[in-house]
Amino acid sequence: MTSNTSQPSPSTPASGDLDEQALFFHRYPRPGKLEIQATKPLGNQRDLALAYSPGVAAPCLAIRDNPEMAAEYTARANLVAVISNGSAVLGLGNIGPLASKPVMEGKAVLFKKFAGIDVFDIEIDAPGIEAMVSTVAALEPTFGGINLEDIKAPECFEVERRLREKMNIPVFHDDQHGTAIIVAAAVVNGLELAGKSIEDVKIVTSGAGAAALACLHLLVSLGAKKENIWVHDIEGLVYDGRNTLMDEWKEGYAQKSDKRVLSESIDGADVFLGLSAAGVLKPELLARMAPKPLIMALANPTPEIMPELAREARPDAMICTGRSDFPNQVNNVLCFPYIFRGALDCGARTINEEMKMAAVKAIAALAREEVSDVAARAYTGETPVFGPDYLIPSPFDPRLILRIAPAVAKAAEETGVAARPIQDFEAYLDQLNRFVWRSGFVMKPIFAAAKDAEKKRVIFAEGEDERVLRAAQVLLEEKTATPILIGRPSVIEARLKRFGIRIRPNVDFAVVNPEDDPRYRDYVDDYFALVGRNGINPEAARTIVRTNNTVIGALSVKRGEADALICGAEGRFDRHLRDINQIIGKRKGVCAFSSLSLIISQRGAVFFTDTFVNYNPTAQEVAEITVLAAEEIRRFGIAPKAALICHSNFGSRNSESATKMREALSLVRKRAPDLEVDGEMQAGSALSEMLRKRAMPDSSLTGEANLLIFPNLDAANISLGIARTMMDALHVGPILLGAALPAHILSPSVSSRGVVNLAALAVVEASQPEPLAVMVR
């Protein structure tokens, strides 16, 4: 279909115009925010027969005989419907179902991003209660759960109540319960900081819609007394005997009082909960609230009182808003993906009060932990720590799913609503952890071996770097290694405080101060003895040992004062490698250093080599790299399947690189006859057994190769970059191969989790040294 409307050119609009940017974002490179992808191959007639006719009959009949098998044979157990009639959209009001679709697509994206849950957004033209209930209830066979969204009050209460009675899957109105769960977690922590008990506090609300009343209901479940709750709406106080704009849900909070407006009710309030309109809470009213008040001004986009005004009027106040540009953002994404994750995974038939309460407690507890590196990157200033400005976690904290989903699943089981209770919560946590980090499954054997080993000392050259500091905390918490950080103590202490990291220098970990170390002269002597005939004079040696942290770290490992070195977070790879080569040197029998990179995607784990070191290795070096890489892969508990990659496919070309890879194959087979390896072959043949069998039916390689050996650095590094980007893959590495002692060089783009991964691998290498490699000739 074509349109006569002229199309704007696909160029990014001016950064100052948010509306234009949003329109551009939703329109290009293709309209909308969602797509549907097949999870099974449809590459041939047999695939089609299995996916549709006649093969699909078998799962259909199995589900007919046992409806629970739908969770085994279909996507239903991981599929949620986000449903709206568009009657109360964000701050836009009743804009109708079609106009609400961008919001519902956005909600679907959040489910997928934060919890791996698939979503169909469904916008229904059903303004009345009966039409909504009948439409949504009829969808039960399709979905594992229903997320109701942006439905106006009071109809939303009745719609949800009826659907929960009719349907045997979770029905969750996020505007009510999602907001309520986050508010309740903030109240729990705010009252703890204020030294108050929820049974005694006075709560004053502005707003009596779906979210406000759901918040109050959950606070009552936590222990708040209804006689201490004062509810206000557009007509003023909800009082006993009022007839205007009343309903059964408000009626439960009606006060027997002659007060009528907020300004009369605010005296002595401990908590203000605003879900109403901008400017409702005047600064002068704050002076009449109790000490250390909790102010939750959640109206969007402009809150009931701006935080700066509230802070000026009450410096002792704790302030929450619904906005991301202020601390303590009450954001539903903190909970709804993970509540559904836990509910779906245990086959919950509903989301009950106990499950919601479990989520409240999990969120409140998480805020008291240190902020993760992923969450910290969402902040531009100092990383917050638990306190008045950090009552609830960041929506970007990856630990949310690890805390909330298991708590919800456990509560579902304990209350008897879980059709498929989690049998092994440790395994379930591993599964969630794999989703969070993507490296969880592949790295699990490494971390298990590191924890079982005697704690090894890992020295970090860039000890002042935030990523290294966060990695040190994780290594200490997980008891994986004993960190040693090279850096100025005053800088390390200042950054630990700035980033909210609780570990203490020279208490929890050792610090090597390059500006003042009693071993300095000994280090200079050792360094000069190693490099004195390589153009380094004594004066230069003294300067280098004082200023080059990689040299200091390598000398520590060489002298036995550390067991492994991690460097490279800053600076050029080749310079770090030069220092490691000069001081630590190569393993006996190894002719050259090389590097191995692991990428983890939805396809699984694939290792690439050599991605960082050798520009154009010889056949002998390629063979050695292959053997060393295979040794390293076995540490992960993975059986290596190596493919020597080239533009030539089993002798189809006789170029220099093709000849080199053929010779390398012969050498590898002599040196490692048990290694599953073949080549030279094209990348397609390496990753597809079908393509490989067409070219070489008797290939010794089976399945997909998981170790790709490239003929030169250009091919390896370019392929790695393309694969990482196009497959949205996680990179672990580069892993340095061939060093006499464990040492690894990070890439400057590494995350703190990447630092942890390589440090754990270095611990295993220090604990389980492989037999000395012999040069392949």
Short mmCIF file of N, CA and C in Angstrom, two decimals, residues 237-334:
data_model
loop_
_atom_site.label_atom_id
_atom_site.label_comp_id
_atom_site.label_asym_id
_atom_site.label_seq_id
_atom_site.Cartn_x
_atom_site.Cartn_y
_atom_site.Cartn_z
N LEU A 237 -12.15 15.94 51.49
CA LEU A 237 -11.98 14.77 52.34
C LEU A 237 -13.10 13.76 52.09
N VAL A 238 -12.70 12.49 52.07
CA VAL A 238 -13.69 11.41 52.04
C VAL A 238 -14.14 11.19 53.49
N TYR A 239 -15.36 11.65 53.80
CA TYR A 239 -15.84 11.61 55.19
C TYR A 239 -17.14 10.82 55.28
N ASP A 240 -17.42 10.36 56.46
CA ASP A 240 -18.62 9.57 56.72
C ASP A 240 -19.85 10.42 56.47
N GLY A 241 -20.71 9.98 55.59
CA GLY A 241 -21.91 10.71 55.25
C GLY A 241 -21.85 11.46 53.94
N ARG A 242 -20.67 11.50 53.32
CA ARG A 242 -20.55 12.20 52.03
C ARG A 242 -21.24 11.39 50.94
N ASN A 243 -21.93 12.05 50.03
CA ASN A 243 -22.66 11.38 48.97
C ASN A 243 -22.09 11.63 47.58
N THR A 244 -21.34 12.71 47.41
CA THR A 244 -20.84 13.09 46.08
C THR A 244 -19.58 12.30 45.74
N LEU A 245 -19.55 11.75 44.52
CA LEU A 245 -18.38 11.01 44.01
C LEU A 245 -17.91 9.95 44.99
N MET A 246 -18.83 9.22 45.55
CA MET A 246 -18.48 8.13 46.46
C MET A 246 -18.73 6.78 45.78
N ASP A 247 -17.99 5.78 46.22
CA ASP A 247 -18.21 4.41 45.76
C ASP A 247 -17.80 3.47 46.89
N GLU A 248 -18.02 2.20 46.69
CA GLU A 248 -17.77 1.25 47.77
C GLU A 248 -16.30 1.19 48.18
N TRP A 249 -15.40 1.49 47.25
CA TRP A 249 -13.98 1.41 47.56
C TRP A 249 -13.52 2.60 48.39
N LYS A 250 -14.03 3.80 48.08
CA LYS A 250 -13.72 4.97 48.90
C LYS A 250 -14.37 4.87 50.27
N GLU A 251 -15.56 4.31 50.29
CA GLU A 251 -16.35 4.29 51.52
C GLU A 251 -15.58 3.67 52.68
N GLY A 252 -14.73 2.70 52.37
CA GLY A 252 -13.99 2.04 53.43
C GLY A 252 -13.02 2.95 54.14
N TYR A 253 -12.68 4.12 53.56
CA TYR A 253 -11.74 5.05 54.18
C TYR A 253 -12.40 6.34 54.67
N ALA A 254 -13.71 6.35 54.72
CA ALA A 254 -14.42 7.56 55.15
C ALA A 254 -14.15 7.83 56.62
N GLN A 255 -13.77 9.07 56.93
CA GLN A 255 -13.46 9.49 58.29
C GLN A 255 -14.68 10.14 58.94
N LYS A 256 -14.88 9.89 60.20
CA LYS A 256 -15.89 10.60 60.98
C LYS A 256 -15.26 11.87 61.48
N SER A 257 -15.38 12.94 60.71
CA SER A 257 -14.69 14.19 61.02
C SER A 257 -15.44 15.36 60.42
N ASP A 258 -15.24 16.55 61.04
CA ASP A 258 -15.81 17.76 60.47
C ASP A 258 -14.81 18.48 59.58
N LYS A 259 -13.59 17.90 59.43
CA LYS A 259 -12.61 18.45 58.49
C LYS A 259 -13.09 18.16 57.07
N ARG A 260 -12.69 19.04 56.11
CA ARG A 260 -13.19 18.86 54.75
C ARG A 260 -12.11 18.99 53.67
N VAL A 261 -10.97 19.60 53.98
CA VAL A 261 -9.96 19.84 52.95
C VAL A 261 -8.58 19.40 53.45
N LEU A 262 -7.66 19.28 52.50
CA LEU A 262 -6.31 18.80 52.81
C LEU A 262 -5.63 19.66 53.86
N SER A 263 -5.78 20.97 53.74
CA SER A 263 -5.09 21.87 54.67
C SER A 263 -5.55 21.67 56.10
N GLU A 264 -6.74 21.08 56.30
CA GLU A 264 -7.23 20.82 57.65
C GLU A 264 -6.80 19.44 58.15
N SER A 265 -6.45 18.56 57.25
CA SER A 265 -6.13 17.18 57.64
C SER A 265 -4.64 16.94 57.80
N ILE A 266 -3.80 17.81 57.30
CA ILE A 266 -2.37 17.55 57.17
C ILE A 266 -1.61 17.56 58.50
N ASP A 267 -2.20 18.18 59.53
CA ASP A 267 -1.48 18.33 60.79
C ASP A 267 -1.02 16.97 61.34
N GLY A 268 0.28 16.88 61.65
CA GLY A 268 0.85 15.69 62.26
C GLY A 268 0.98 14.49 61.33
N ALA A 269 0.80 14.70 60.03
CA ALA A 269 0.90 13.57 59.10
C ALA A 269 2.34 13.09 58.99
N ASP A 270 2.52 11.78 59.00
CA ASP A 270 3.84 11.17 58.81
C ASP A 270 4.12 10.87 57.35
N VAL A 271 3.04 10.58 56.60
CA VAL A 271 3.18 10.21 55.19
C VAL A 271 2.16 11.01 54.38
N PHE A 272 2.66 11.66 53.32
CA PHE A 272 1.76 12.25 52.33
C PHE A 272 1.87 11.42 51.06
N LEU A 273 0.74 10.93 50.58
CA LEU A 273 0.72 10.15 49.35
C LEU A 273 -0.10 10.91 48.31
N GLY A 274 0.57 11.38 47.28
CA GLY A 274 -0.11 12.14 46.24
C GLY A 274 -0.17 11.40 44.93
N LEU A 275 -1.37 11.16 44.47
CA LEU A 275 -1.59 10.59 43.13
C LEU A 275 -2.72 11.39 42.50
N SER A 276 -2.46 12.71 42.37
CA SER A 276 -3.55 13.61 41.98
C SER A 276 -3.10 14.59 40.92
N ALA A 277 -2.70 15.80 41.35
CA ALA A 277 -2.42 16.86 40.37
C ALA A 277 -1.29 17.75 40.86
N ALA A 278 -0.70 18.48 39.93
CA ALA A 278 0.43 19.34 40.24
C ALA A 278 0.05 20.43 41.24
N GLY A 279 0.98 20.71 42.18
CA GLY A 279 0.83 21.85 43.06
C GLY A 279 -0.16 21.71 44.18
N VAL A 280 -0.70 20.53 44.39
CA VAL A 280 -1.73 20.34 45.43
C VAL A 280 -1.15 20.56 46.83
N LEU A 281 0.08 20.11 47.06
CA LEU A 281 0.69 20.22 48.38
C LEU A 281 1.52 21.50 48.45
N LYS A 282 1.06 22.48 49.22
CA LYS A 282 1.74 23.76 49.33
C LYS A 282 2.88 23.67 50.35
N PRO A 283 3.97 24.40 50.11
CA PRO A 283 5.12 24.32 51.02
C PRO A 283 4.77 24.62 52.47
N GLU A 284 3.84 25.57 52.68
CA GLU A 284 3.52 25.93 54.06
C GLU A 284 2.84 24.79 54.82
N LEU A 285 2.22 23.86 54.08
CA LEU A 285 1.57 22.74 54.76
C LEU A 285 2.58 21.74 55.30
N LEU A 286 3.75 21.69 54.70
CA LEU A 286 4.76 20.73 55.15
C LEU A 286 5.23 21.02 56.56
N ALA A 287 5.21 22.31 56.93
CA ALA A 287 5.68 22.69 58.26
C ALA A 287 4.81 22.06 59.35
N ARG A 288 3.61 21.68 59.00
CA ARG A 288 2.67 21.14 59.99
C ARG A 288 2.70 19.61 60.05
N MET A 289 3.53 19.00 59.21
CA MET A 289 3.64 17.54 59.24
C MET A 289 4.55 17.09 60.37
N ALA A 290 4.53 15.81 60.69
CA ALA A 290 5.34 15.24 61.77
C ALA A 290 6.82 15.29 61.41
N PRO A 291 7.72 15.07 62.39
CA PRO A 291 9.15 15.02 62.08
C PRO A 291 9.47 13.92 61.08
N LYS A 292 10.48 14.17 60.26
CA LYS A 292 10.95 13.22 59.25
C LYS A 292 9.80 12.68 58.41
N PRO A 293 9.06 13.56 57.78
CA PRO A 293 7.91 13.09 57.00
C PRO A 293 8.35 12.43 55.70
N LEU A 294 7.53 11.50 55.22
CA LEU A 294 7.74 10.87 53.91
C LEU A 294 6.74 11.50 52.95
N ILE A 295 7.24 12.17 51.93
CA ILE A 295 6.40 12.87 50.97
C ILE A 295 6.47 12.13 49.64
N MET A 296 5.38 11.56 49.22
CA MET A 296 5.32 10.81 47.97
C MET A 296 4.43 11.59 47.01
N ALA A 297 5.07 12.48 46.26
CA ALA A 297 4.36 13.35 45.31
C ALA A 297 4.49 12.72 43.93
N LEU A 298 3.51 11.90 43.56
CA LEU A 298 3.66 11.01 42.42
C LEU A 298 2.90 11.45 41.17
N ALA A 299 2.28 12.62 41.20
CA ALA A 299 1.61 13.11 39.99
C ALA A 299 2.63 13.33 38.89
N ASN A 300 2.27 13.01 37.65
CA ASN A 300 3.15 13.18 36.49
C ASN A 300 2.47 14.04 35.44
N PRO A 301 3.18 14.89 34.73
CA PRO A 301 4.63 15.07 34.81
C PRO A 301 5.09 16.00 35.93
N THR A 302 4.16 16.76 36.51
CA THR A 302 4.52 17.69 37.58
C THR A 302 3.95 17.20 38.89
N PRO A 303 4.77 16.95 39.89
CA PRO A 303 4.28 16.39 41.15
C PRO A 303 3.48 17.38 41.98
N GLU A 304 2.86 16.88 43.03
CA GLU A 304 2.05 17.71 43.92
C GLU A 304 2.87 18.81 44.55
N ILE A 305 4.15 18.56 44.75
CA ILE A 305 5.08 19.60 45.17
C ILE A 305 6.44 19.24 44.58
N MET A 306 7.15 20.22 44.05
CA MET A 306 8.47 19.95 43.49
C MET A 306 9.45 19.63 44.60
N PRO A 307 10.34 18.68 44.39
CA PRO A 307 11.26 18.26 45.46
C PRO A 307 12.07 19.39 46.06
N GLU A 308 12.51 20.34 45.23
CA GLU A 308 13.33 21.42 45.78
C GLU A 308 12.53 22.29 46.74
N LEU A 309 11.24 22.50 46.44
CA LEU A 309 10.39 23.26 47.35
C LEU A 309 10.14 22.49 48.64
N ALA A 310 9.91 21.21 48.50
CA ALA A 310 9.69 20.39 49.69
C ALA A 310 10.93 20.34 50.57
N ARG A 311 12.10 20.22 49.93
CA ARG A 311 13.35 20.18 50.69
C ARG A 311 13.61 21.50 51.40
N GLU A 312 13.27 22.60 50.76
CA GLU A 312 13.47 23.90 51.37
C GLU A 312 12.56 24.08 52.59
N ALA A 313 11.31 23.61 52.47
CA ALA A 313 10.36 23.76 53.57
C ALA A 313 10.64 22.77 54.70
N ARG A 314 11.08 21.56 54.35
CA ARG A 314 11.35 20.53 55.35
C ARG A 314 12.64 19.78 55.00
N PRO A 315 13.77 20.28 55.48
CA PRO A 315 15.04 19.61 55.19
C PRO A 315 15.09 18.17 55.68
N ASP A 316 14.24 17.81 56.64
CA ASP A 316 14.27 16.46 57.19
C ASP A 316 13.36 15.50 56.42
N ALA A 317 12.73 15.98 55.36
CA ALA A 317 11.76 15.14 54.65
C ALA A 317 12.46 14.13 53.74
N MET A 318 11.81 13.01 53.56
CA MET A 318 12.18 12.03 52.53
C MET A 318 11.16 12.17 51.40
N ILE A 319 11.66 12.29 50.15
CA ILE A 319 10.79 12.69 49.05
C ILE A 319 10.87 11.67 47.92
N CYS A 320 9.71 11.23 47.46
CA CYS A 320 9.60 10.35 46.29
C CYS A 320 8.74 11.05 45.25
N THR A 321 9.07 10.82 43.97
CA THR A 321 8.25 11.31 42.86
C THR A 321 8.08 10.19 41.85
N GLY A 322 7.33 10.48 40.80
CA GLY A 322 7.21 9.52 39.71
C GLY A 322 8.16 9.82 38.57
N ARG A 323 9.08 10.75 38.78
CA ARG A 323 9.95 11.21 37.70
C ARG A 323 11.35 10.63 37.82
N SER A 324 11.97 10.41 36.67
CA SER A 324 13.30 9.81 36.64
C SER A 324 14.40 10.81 36.91
N ASP A 325 14.10 12.11 36.88
CA ASP A 325 15.14 13.12 37.08
C ASP A 325 15.28 13.52 38.54
N PHE A 326 14.59 12.83 39.44
CA PHE A 326 14.73 13.06 40.87
C PHE A 326 14.98 11.72 41.56
N PRO A 327 15.60 11.75 42.75
CA PRO A 327 15.79 10.49 43.49
C PRO A 327 14.46 9.85 43.84
N ASN A 328 14.51 8.57 44.18
CA ASN A 328 13.34 7.83 44.66
C ASN A 328 12.20 7.85 43.65
N GLN A 329 12.49 7.41 42.43
CA GLN A 329 11.42 7.34 41.43
C GLN A 329 10.54 6.12 41.68
N VAL A 330 9.25 6.36 41.85
CA VAL A 330 8.28 5.28 41.96
C VAL A 330 7.88 4.87 40.54
N ASN A 331 8.44 3.77 40.10
CA ASN A 331 8.29 3.32 38.71
C ASN A 331 7.81 1.87 38.73
N ASN A 332 6.68 1.61 38.08
CA ASN A 332 6.11 0.27 38.11
C ASN A 332 7.01 -0.79 37.52
N VAL A 333 7.96 -0.39 36.68
CA VAL A 333 8.85 -1.38 36.06
C VAL A 333 9.74 -2.05 37.10
N LEU A 334 9.78 -1.46 38.30
CA LEU A 334 10.50 -2.10 39.39
C LEU A 334 9.90 -3.44 39.79
#
